Short mmCIF file of the C-alpha atoms (twelve columns), coordinates in Angstrom:
data_MODEL
# 
_entry.id   MODEL 
# 
loop_
_atom_site.group_PDB 
_atom_site.id 
_atom_site.type_symbol 
_atom_site.label_atom_id 
_atom_site.label_alt_id 
_atom_site.label_comp_id 
_atom_site.label_asym_id 
_atom_site.label_seq_id 
_atom_site.Cartn_x 
_atom_site.Cartn_y 
_atom_site.Cartn_z 
_atom_site.pdbx_PDB_model_num 
ATOM 1  C CA . ALA A 1  11.611 21.395 -0.407  1 
ATOM 2  C CA . HIS A 2  13.419 20.345 -3.605  1 
ATOM 3  C CA . LEU A 3  15.205 24.139 -3.436  1 
ATOM 4  C CA . PHE A 4  17.566 22.510 -0.769  1 
ATOM 5  C CA . GLY A 5  19.553 20.122 -2.922  1 
ATOM 6  C CA . TYR A 6  20.484 23.230 -4.505  1 
ATOM 7  C CA . LYS A 7  24.679 24.340 -3.406  1 
ATOM 8  C CA . PHE A 8  23.308 21.750 -1.066  1 
ATOM 9  C CA . THR A 9  24.274 21.613 2.970   1 
ATOM 10 C CA . ASN A 10 22.936 18.814 5.549   1 
ATOM 11 C CA . LEU A 11 20.310 20.637 7.597   1 
ATOM 12 C CA . GLU A 12 18.213 19.723 10.555  1 
ATOM 13 C CA . ASN A 13 14.770 20.118 12.357  1 
ATOM 14 C CA . VAL A 14 14.261 23.152 9.284   1 
ATOM 15 C CA . GLN A 15 10.998 24.435 9.811   1 
ATOM 16 C CA . VAL A 16 8.211  23.488 7.107   1 
ATOM 17 C CA . VAL A 17 4.644  24.067 6.603   1 
ATOM 18 C CA . ASP A 18 3.393  20.962 5.136   1 
ATOM 19 C CA . LYS A 19 -0.415 20.679 3.708   1 
ATOM 20 C CA . GLY A 20 -0.790 23.228 6.177   1 
ATOM 21 C CA . ARG A 21 0.873  21.976 9.437   1 
ATOM 22 C CA . GLU A 22 4.306  23.051 10.689  1 
ATOM 23 C CA . ARG A 23 6.489  19.941 10.620  1 
ATOM 24 C CA . ASN A 24 10.537 19.088 10.821  1 
ATOM 25 C CA . TYR A 25 12.577 17.894 8.041   1 
ATOM 26 C CA . ILE A 26 15.663 16.774 8.080   1 
ATOM 27 C CA . PHE A 27 17.876 16.780 4.992   1 
ATOM 28 C CA . LYS A 28 20.973 14.870 4.318   1 
ATOM 29 C CA . GLN A 29 23.514 14.110 1.363   1 
ATOM 30 C CA . ILE A 30 23.470 10.307 1.091   1 
ATOM 31 C CA . ALA A 31 25.178 9.469  -1.848  1 
ATOM 32 C CA . VAL A 32 27.133 11.074 -5.856  1 
ATOM 33 C CA . GLU A 33 25.374 8.948  -8.279  1 
ATOM 34 C CA . ASN A 34 26.055 9.099  -12.227 1 
ATOM 35 C CA . ILE A 35 22.765 7.476  -13.378 1 
ATOM 36 C CA . GLN A 36 20.994 7.733  -16.398 1 
ATOM 37 C CA . THR A 37 18.387 10.030 -17.939 1 
ATOM 38 C CA . ILE A 38 17.139 12.023 -20.819 1 
ATOM 39 C CA . LEU A 39 20.503 14.006 -20.408 1 
ATOM 40 C CA . GLY A 40 22.502 11.216 -20.935 1 
ATOM 41 C CA . ASP A 41 25.210 10.041 -18.531 1 
ATOM 42 C CA . THR A 42 24.408 12.371 -14.889 1 
ATOM 43 C CA . ARG A 43 26.423 13.555 -11.696 1 
ATOM 44 C CA . THR A 44 24.062 13.237 -9.950  1 
ATOM 45 C CA . ILE A 45 23.520 14.580 -6.064  1 
ATOM 46 C CA . VAL A 46 21.616 11.735 -3.573  1 
ATOM 47 C CA . VAL A 47 19.338 14.131 -1.225  1 
ATOM 48 C CA . GLN A 48 17.298 12.725 1.890   1 
ATOM 49 C CA . LYS A 49 14.151 14.152 3.058   1 
ATOM 50 C CA . ASN A 50 12.588 13.087 6.710   1 
ATOM 51 C CA . ILE A 51 9.992  14.505 7.966   1 
ATOM 52 C CA . MET A 52 10.213 14.098 11.967  1 
ATOM 53 C CA . GLY A 53 7.949  11.375 13.012  1 
ATOM 54 C CA . SER A 54 7.035  10.068 10.015  1 
ATOM 55 C CA . LYS A 55 8.063  6.809  8.943   1 
ATOM 56 C CA . ARG A 56 7.740  8.466  4.798   1 
ATOM 57 C CA . LYS A 57 11.582 9.167  4.095   1 
ATOM 58 C CA . THR A 58 12.288 10.968 -0.297  1 
ATOM 59 C CA . LEU A 59 15.091 10.217 -1.833  1 
ATOM 60 C CA . THR A 60 16.186 12.786 -4.696  1 
ATOM 61 C CA . TRP A 61 18.523 13.500 -6.926  1 
ATOM 62 C CA . TYR A 62 19.681 16.369 -8.756  1 
ATOM 63 C CA . ALA A 63 21.686 17.153 -11.286 1 
ATOM 64 C CA . VAL A 64 24.478 18.897 -10.834 1 
ATOM 65 C CA . ASP A 65 25.369 19.807 -14.243 1 
ATOM 66 C CA . PHE A 66 22.189 20.962 -14.745 1 
ATOM 67 C CA . ASN A 67 20.966 23.604 -12.047 1 
ATOM 68 C CA . TYR A 68 20.851 21.162 -9.497  1 
ATOM 69 C CA . LEU A 69 17.599 20.109 -11.446 1 
ATOM 70 C CA . PRO A 70 15.542 17.241 -9.875  1 
ATOM 71 C CA . VAL A 71 15.931 14.672 -12.467 1 
ATOM 72 C CA . LYS A 72 14.252 11.357 -9.456  1 
ATOM 73 C CA . ILE A 73 12.826 10.957 -6.209  1 
ATOM 74 C CA . GLU A 74 11.395 7.807  -4.725  1 
ATOM 75 C CA . GLN A 75 9.167  8.115  -1.128  1 
ATOM 76 C CA . TYR A 76 9.200  4.976  1.340   1 
ATOM 77 C CA . ARG A 77 7.191  4.751  4.316   1 
ATOM 78 C CA . LEU A 78 9.012  1.945  6.732   1 
ATOM 79 C CA . SER A 79 11.831 1.442  4.450   1 
ATOM 80 C CA . LYS A 80 9.052  0.261  1.050   1 
ATOM 81 C CA . LEU A 81 9.412  2.034  -2.006  1 
ATOM 82 C CA . LYS A 82 5.976  3.615  -2.392  1 
ATOM 83 C CA . PHE A 83 6.375  5.851  -5.033  1 
ATOM 84 C CA . SER A 84 9.210  6.033  -8.183  1 
ATOM 85 C CA . ALA A 85 9.258  9.514  -10.839 1 
ATOM 86 C CA . HIS A 86 11.509 10.773 -13.121 1 
ATOM 87 C CA . ILE A 87 12.022 13.874 -15.228 1 
ATOM 88 C CA . THR A 88 10.688 12.695 -19.024 1 
ATOM 89 C CA . TYR A 89 11.127 16.548 -20.407 1 
ATOM 90 C CA . TYR A 90 13.081 18.936 -19.789 1 
ATOM 91 C CA . ASN A 91 13.544 22.467 -22.471 1 
ATOM 92 C CA . LYS A 92 16.469 24.140 -22.017 1 
ATOM 93 C CA . ASN A 93 14.995 27.000 -22.880 1 
# 
């Protein structure tokens, strides 16, 4: 799913096989933010992924100047943060 951040456009009703089930996702760019990462001050786009019929949503920050590398991710259930991660290592080679 992270590939949708590259050259991103808003997408609705994207069918994806997720954990052996076919699910429909909605992807929306919801913000452009500069955040601090191991890459320094990083310009990102923030993409929200919703699974239709689910109480979960995921936000992913993609580094625009690093080929849309995902640098941060948060997962919410019923608007409560359940999981957060950020990139801690990057090798340009």
